[in-house]
Short mmCIF file of C-alpha atoms in Angstrom, two decimals:
data_model
loop_
_atom_site.label_atom_id
_atom_site.label_comp_id
_atom_site.label_asym_id
_atom_site.label_seq_id
_atom_site.Cartn_x
_atom_site.Cartn_y
_atom_site.Cartn_z
CA MET L 1 -11.65 16.54 46.85
CA SER L 2 -9.80 19.74 47.69
CA ASN L 3 -7.98 19.67 44.37
CA GLU L 4 -11.32 19.86 42.57
CA SER L 5 -13.07 22.45 44.71
CA SER L 6 -11.98 25.45 42.67
CA CYS L 7 -12.71 23.78 39.32
CA SER L 8 -15.95 23.01 37.55
CA TYR L 9 -16.97 19.88 35.75
CA HIS L 10 -17.93 19.91 32.09
CA PRO L 11 -21.69 19.17 31.93
CA LEU L 12 -21.22 16.27 29.51
CA PHE L 13 -18.63 14.65 31.76
CA SER L 14 -19.79 15.14 35.33
CA SER L 15 -21.23 11.76 36.29
CA PRO L 16 -20.11 10.75 39.80
CA GLU L 17 -20.11 7.14 38.59
CA ALA L 18 -17.12 7.83 36.32
CA ASP L 19 -13.92 6.86 38.08
CA THR L 20 -11.30 8.96 36.21
CA VAL L 21 -10.98 12.74 36.26
CA ILE L 22 -9.06 14.66 33.59
CA SER L 23 -8.18 18.34 33.88
CA SER L 24 -7.82 20.60 30.83
CA LEU L 25 -5.36 23.45 30.51
CA GLU L 26 -8.14 25.83 31.56
CA GLY L 27 -8.78 23.72 34.67
CA THR L 28 -12.10 22.28 33.55
CA LEU L 29 -12.65 18.78 34.92
CA TYR L 30 -13.93 15.77 32.98
CA ARG L 31 -15.22 12.62 34.66
CA VAL L 32 -14.76 9.68 32.27
CA PRO L 33 -15.11 5.96 33.00
CA SER L 34 -11.70 4.33 32.97
CA PHE L 35 -13.17 1.51 30.89
CA VAL L 36 -13.97 3.98 28.09
CA LEU L 37 -10.49 5.49 28.16
CA ARG L 38 -8.69 2.16 28.29
CA SER L 39 -10.78 0.50 25.57
CA THR L 40 -10.45 3.36 23.07
CA SER L 41 -6.89 4.58 23.67
CA ARG L 42 -3.70 2.60 24.11
CA PHE L 43 -2.13 5.66 25.71
CA TRP L 44 -4.78 5.78 28.44
CA ASP L 45 -4.73 2.01 28.79
CA THR L 46 -1.03 2.19 29.60
CA LEU L 47 -1.36 5.25 31.82
CA LEU L 48 -4.22 3.84 33.87
CA SER L 49 -2.32 0.59 34.35
CA ILE L 50 0.04 2.49 36.62
CA PRO L 51 -1.24 1.92 40.19
CA SER L 52 -0.94 5.59 41.19
CA GLN L 53 -3.19 6.65 38.29
CA SER L 54 -5.89 4.00 38.48
CA THR L 55 -9.35 4.39 39.93
CA SER L 56 -8.68 7.59 41.84
CA THR L 57 -10.89 10.63 41.40
CA SER L 58 -9.23 12.62 44.18
CA SER L 59 -6.34 13.70 41.96
CA PRO L 60 -7.28 14.87 38.46
CA ILE L 61 -4.93 13.80 35.68
CA PRO L 62 -3.67 16.93 33.91
CA ALA L 63 -3.98 16.99 30.13
CA SER L 64 -1.93 19.24 27.87
CA GLN L 65 -4.95 20.21 25.75
CA ASN L 66 -7.51 22.96 26.07
CA ASN L 67 -11.27 22.52 26.23
CA ASP L 68 -11.81 23.10 22.51
CA ILE L 69 -9.86 19.95 21.75
CA LEU L 70 -10.66 17.79 24.78
CA VAL L 71 -14.44 18.06 24.48
CA PRO L 72 -14.78 16.67 20.93
CA MET L 73 -12.09 14.06 21.53
CA LEU L 74 -13.71 12.74 24.71
CA CYS L 75 -17.08 12.79 22.96
CA LEU L 76 -15.67 10.68 20.13
CA MET L 77 -14.16 8.25 22.60
CA SER L 78 -17.38 8.06 24.60
CA GLY L 79 -19.73 7.63 21.66
CA LEU L 80 -21.34 11.02 22.21
CA PRO L 81 -22.42 13.23 19.29
CA ILE L 82 -20.27 16.15 18.28
CA PRO L 83 -21.48 19.22 16.41
CA PRO L 84 -20.69 19.22 12.68
CA TRP L 85 -17.84 21.34 11.42
CA THR L 86 -19.78 23.82 9.36
CA PRO L 87 -17.66 26.82 8.40
CA ASP L 88 -19.19 30.14 7.47
CA PRO L 89 -19.12 30.22 3.63
CA GLU L 90 -18.37 33.94 3.71
CA SER L 91 -15.56 33.75 6.24
CA GLU L 92 -12.08 32.42 5.46
CA GLU L 93 -11.25 32.59 9.16
CA SER L 94 -14.09 30.17 9.88
CA ASP L 95 -12.64 27.66 7.40
CA GLU L 96 -9.21 28.05 8.96
CA LYS L 97 -10.58 27.47 12.46
CA CYS L 98 -12.41 24.29 11.44
CA ILE L 99 -9.43 22.86 9.58
CA THR L 100 -7.04 23.66 12.41
CA GLU L 101 -9.37 22.02 14.93
CA ILE L 102 -9.57 18.82 12.87
CA GLU L 103 -5.80 18.82 12.41
CA ASN L 104 -5.32 19.18 16.17
CA LEU L 105 -7.80 16.41 16.87
CA LEU L 106 -6.02 14.11 14.45
CA MET L 107 -2.70 14.79 16.12
CA LEU L 108 -4.23 14.15 19.55
CA ALA L 109 -5.84 10.92 18.34
CA GLU L 110 -2.44 9.83 17.09
CA SER L 111 -0.75 10.86 20.34
CA TRP L 112 -3.32 8.99 22.41
CA ASP L 113 -3.18 6.04 19.99
CA ALA L 114 -6.96 6.14 19.59
CA PRO L 115 -7.84 4.33 16.33
CA GLY L 116 -11.59 4.86 16.66
CA PRO L 117 -11.56 8.67 16.71
CA LEU L 118 -8.79 8.62 14.10
CA SER L 119 -10.89 6.60 11.65
CA PHE L 120 -13.92 8.83 12.28
CA LEU L 121 -11.94 12.02 11.69
CA ARG L 122 -10.50 10.55 8.51
CA LEU L 123 -13.98 10.69 7.00
CA GLY L 124 -13.98 14.47 7.34
CA VAL L 125 -10.69 15.31 5.67
CA THR L 126 -12.12 15.06 2.16
CA SER L 127 -14.81 17.66 2.86
CA HIS L 128 -15.06 20.77 0.72
CA MET L 129 -13.12 22.98 3.12
CA PHE L 130 -10.12 20.63 3.01
CA LEU L 131 -10.26 20.28 -0.76
CA GLU L 132 -9.96 24.05 -0.96
CA GLN L 133 -6.65 23.70 0.89
CA PRO L 134 -5.27 20.57 -0.78
CA LEU L 135 -1.71 20.96 0.46
CA ARG L 136 -2.86 20.74 4.07
CA LEU L 137 -4.89 17.67 3.18
CA TYR L 138 -1.87 16.21 1.38
CA ALA L 139 0.30 16.84 4.45
CA LEU L 140 -2.18 15.05 6.71
CA ALA L 141 -2.81 12.17 4.31
CA THR L 142 0.88 11.45 3.75
CA HIS L 143 1.60 11.75 7.47
CA PHE L 144 -0.97 9.08 8.30
CA GLY L 145 -0.30 6.97 5.20
CA TRP L 146 -3.77 7.51 3.73
CA VAL L 147 -3.10 6.79 0.06
CA PRO L 148 -6.57 7.56 -1.45
CA GLU L 149 -6.73 10.92 0.35
CA ALA L 150 -3.15 11.74 -0.68
CA LYS L 151 -3.98 11.03 -4.33
CA LEU L 152 -7.11 13.18 -4.13
CA ALA L 153 -5.17 16.01 -2.52
CA SER L 154 -2.47 15.83 -5.16
CA LYS L 155 -5.13 16.17 -7.87
CA TYR L 156 -6.61 19.26 -6.25
CA SER L 157 -3.12 20.72 -5.80
CA LEU L 158 -2.70 21.03 -9.55
CA GLY L 159 -4.38 24.42 -9.48
CA LEU L 160 -1.62 25.76 -7.21
CA ASN L 161 1.83 27.11 -7.85
CA LEU L 162 3.96 25.18 -5.37
CA TYR L 163 6.64 27.85 -5.53
CA ASP L 164 4.43 30.59 -4.10
CA ASP L 165 5.69 31.79 -0.73
CA GLU L 166 2.27 31.24 0.83
CA HIS L 167 2.70 27.46 0.56
CA GLU L 168 6.14 27.27 2.13
CA GLU L 169 4.94 26.59 5.68
CA VAL L 170 2.77 23.59 4.81
CA LEU L 171 5.30 22.17 2.33
CA ARG L 172 7.89 22.14 5.12
CA ARG L 173 5.72 19.59 6.92
CA LEU L 174 6.19 17.06 4.13
CA SER L 175 8.86 14.41 4.06
CA ALA L 176 11.36 14.65 1.22
CA LYS L 177 9.76 11.59 -0.42
CA ASP L 178 6.24 13.01 -0.36
CA LEU L 179 7.34 16.47 -1.50
CA LEU L 180 9.29 14.96 -4.37
CA ALA L 181 6.26 12.91 -5.46
CA LEU L 182 4.15 16.06 -5.61
CA LEU L 183 6.81 18.04 -7.48
CA ARG L 184 7.19 15.20 -9.97
CA LEU L 185 3.45 15.18 -10.66
CA HIS L 186 3.40 18.92 -11.32
CA ARG L 187 6.49 18.71 -13.53
CA ALA L 188 5.19 15.68 -15.43
CA ARG L 189 2.09 17.61 -16.46
CA ARG L 190 4.10 20.62 -17.54
CA ASP L 191 6.58 18.58 -19.55
CA GLY L 192 3.89 16.30 -20.93
CA MET L 193 1.98 19.28 -22.29
CA LYS L 194 5.15 20.63 -23.88
CA SER L 195 5.81 17.30 -25.58
CA ARG L 196 2.30 17.30 -27.01
CA LEU L 197 2.57 20.88 -28.28
CA ASP L 198 5.87 19.97 -29.96
CA ASP L 199 4.51 16.78 -31.53
CA PRO L 200 4.22 17.19 -35.35
CA ASN L 201 1.76 14.29 -35.43
CA VAL L 202 -0.64 16.34 -33.32
CA PHE L 203 0.15 19.89 -34.37
CA ALA L 204 1.60 19.48 -37.85
CA LEU L 205 1.59 23.15 -38.74
CA GLY L 206 4.44 24.89 -36.99
CA ASN L 207 6.16 21.65 -35.91
CA SER L 208 6.86 20.07 -39.29
CA GLY L 209 9.94 22.10 -40.10
CA THR L 210 8.41 23.72 -43.17
CA SER L 211 6.57 27.01 -43.66
CA SER L 212 4.25 25.85 -46.42
CA CYS L 213 0.60 26.89 -46.36
CA THR L 214 -1.75 23.94 -45.88
CA TYR L 215 -4.20 25.49 -48.36
CA CYS L 216 -2.23 26.94 -51.29
CA HIS L 217 0.97 25.03 -50.48
CA GLY L 218 3.06 28.12 -51.05
CA ASN L 219 6.59 27.70 -49.76
CA ASP L 220 7.92 29.90 -46.93
CA GLU L 221 4.70 31.85 -46.82
CA VAL L 222 3.69 31.22 -43.17
CA ASP L 223 5.51 32.71 -40.18
CA HIS L 224 5.34 30.25 -37.29
CA SER L 225 7.07 32.44 -34.70
CA ALA L 226 3.69 33.26 -33.12
CA TRP L 227 3.03 29.54 -32.58
CA ARG L 228 6.40 29.12 -30.90
CA GLU L 229 5.66 32.07 -28.62
CA LEU L 230 2.26 30.64 -27.72
CA LYS L 231 3.85 27.29 -26.84
CA ALA L 232 6.38 29.05 -24.64
CA ARG L 233 3.60 30.92 -22.85
CA ILE L 234 1.64 27.70 -22.25
CA PHE L 235 4.78 26.05 -20.86
CA LYS L 236 5.23 28.95 -18.46
CA GLU L 237 1.60 28.84 -17.36
CA MET L 238 1.69 25.06 -16.89
CA ASP L 239 4.71 25.50 -14.63
CA GLN L 240 2.63 27.80 -12.42
CA CYS L 241 -0.71 26.00 -12.80
CA PRO L 242 -0.29 22.36 -13.90
CA LYS L 243 -4.05 21.89 -13.93
CA GLY L 244 -4.05 23.73 -17.23
CA ASP L 245 -7.62 24.97 -16.93
CA PHE L 246 -6.54 28.21 -18.54
CA VAL L 247 -6.59 26.48 -21.95
CA GLY L 248 -9.54 27.86 -23.87
CA SER L 249 -10.49 30.22 -21.03
CA TRP L 250 -11.19 33.94 -21.24
CA GLU L 251 -7.79 34.43 -19.62
CA MET L 252 -6.06 32.77 -22.56
CA GLU L 253 -8.15 34.86 -24.94
CA GLU L 254 -6.40 37.93 -23.60
CA TRP L 255 -2.87 36.64 -24.06
CA LYS L 256 -1.01 38.60 -26.71
CA GLU L 257 0.67 35.34 -27.78
CA ALA L 258 -2.72 33.74 -28.44
CA GLU L 259 -4.05 36.80 -30.26
CA GLN L 260 -1.03 36.88 -32.54
CA CYS L 261 -1.19 33.15 -33.24
CA TRP L 262 -4.86 33.17 -34.24
CA LYS L 263 -4.13 36.08 -36.62
CA VAL L 264 -1.35 34.36 -38.59
CA LYS L 265 -2.19 34.22 -42.32
CA CYS L 266 -0.61 32.87 -45.46
CA ARG L 267 1.08 35.66 -47.39
CA VAL L 268 -0.32 34.30 -50.67
CA CYS L 269 -3.91 33.15 -50.07
CA SER L 270 -4.49 35.18 -46.87
CA ARG L 271 -6.19 32.28 -45.13
CA LEU L 272 -5.77 31.89 -41.37
CA SER L 273 -3.05 29.35 -40.70
CA TYR L 274 -4.18 28.14 -37.28
CA HIS L 275 -7.72 26.98 -36.66
CA LYS L 276 -8.40 28.33 -33.19
CA GLY L 277 -11.17 25.91 -32.22
CA GLN L 278 -9.39 22.78 -33.40
CA THR L 279 -6.09 23.85 -31.86
CA ILE L 280 -7.65 24.47 -28.45
CA LEU L 281 -9.55 21.17 -28.68
CA LYS L 282 -6.30 19.28 -29.26
CA MET L 283 -4.73 21.09 -26.31
CA LYS L 284 -7.61 20.04 -24.06
CA GLU L 285 -7.34 16.47 -25.29
CA GLY L 286 -3.70 16.59 -24.32
CA LEU L 287 -4.56 17.76 -20.83
CA ARG L 288 -6.86 14.78 -20.35
CA LEU L 289 -3.99 12.42 -21.18
CA LEU L 290 -1.71 13.84 -18.48
CA PRO L 291 -1.33 12.19 -15.04
CA GLU L 292 -3.68 13.60 -12.42
CA THR L 293 -2.39 12.12 -9.17
CA ILE L 294 0.81 10.99 -7.53
#
């Protein structure tokens, strides 16, 4: 027992009836029944099958994790309750801490080959705090092969510009296949919106090849350059935000391209050429037709 004399036991894992002792990086000791470890983790089942590691509490088994990770993992394996991950809504650092802890637990569950804790933790990755960081969720979901979570994450990623430097670190975690799938989704929405805006069957005025007024039918009396500039601006914005929620927003109201387009008039009858409400409605209908997930 001399190896344990200078260390303290965690209060949740201090039963003298437990026959296996684990030591954290901080030196805290955890007494856990070998049956629990072997029945919930293939890693521990293999390790404790080695004669020198089995049923001996005199020599703690060193773990490469700290207490913050070992406590919830051992609780999950032992059927003990764990406190909920409830980040402070006013603190971004709190969100980051919770997400990082869950990520670390998932990696440990994978390393220990512990399917029970892994399935439990999977339930938490679609919580609000993860959906606010969809690329991290996408990285986890694709790593573990969780298709529904990966699709959900890809949908929430549509509000992000994948080319922003702030996303580089998490995108580097993705395999080439998974990164390509995400890039294709974002590009498909951008290009799909462009195709709709260029479709004369949807937006006849400006795409028909003529400059006739739809009211007085005067020839070459409507300048469609403003419409072309608005389409170019929407293409640019879709490239940066494939979600397209800027369509019809106050942000779009302030675009000079939109202002100029809504002001276009026929030189003869002076009627507005583009109906703002109907045009925006058709744009929104187009957004609903675009793919939303990988």
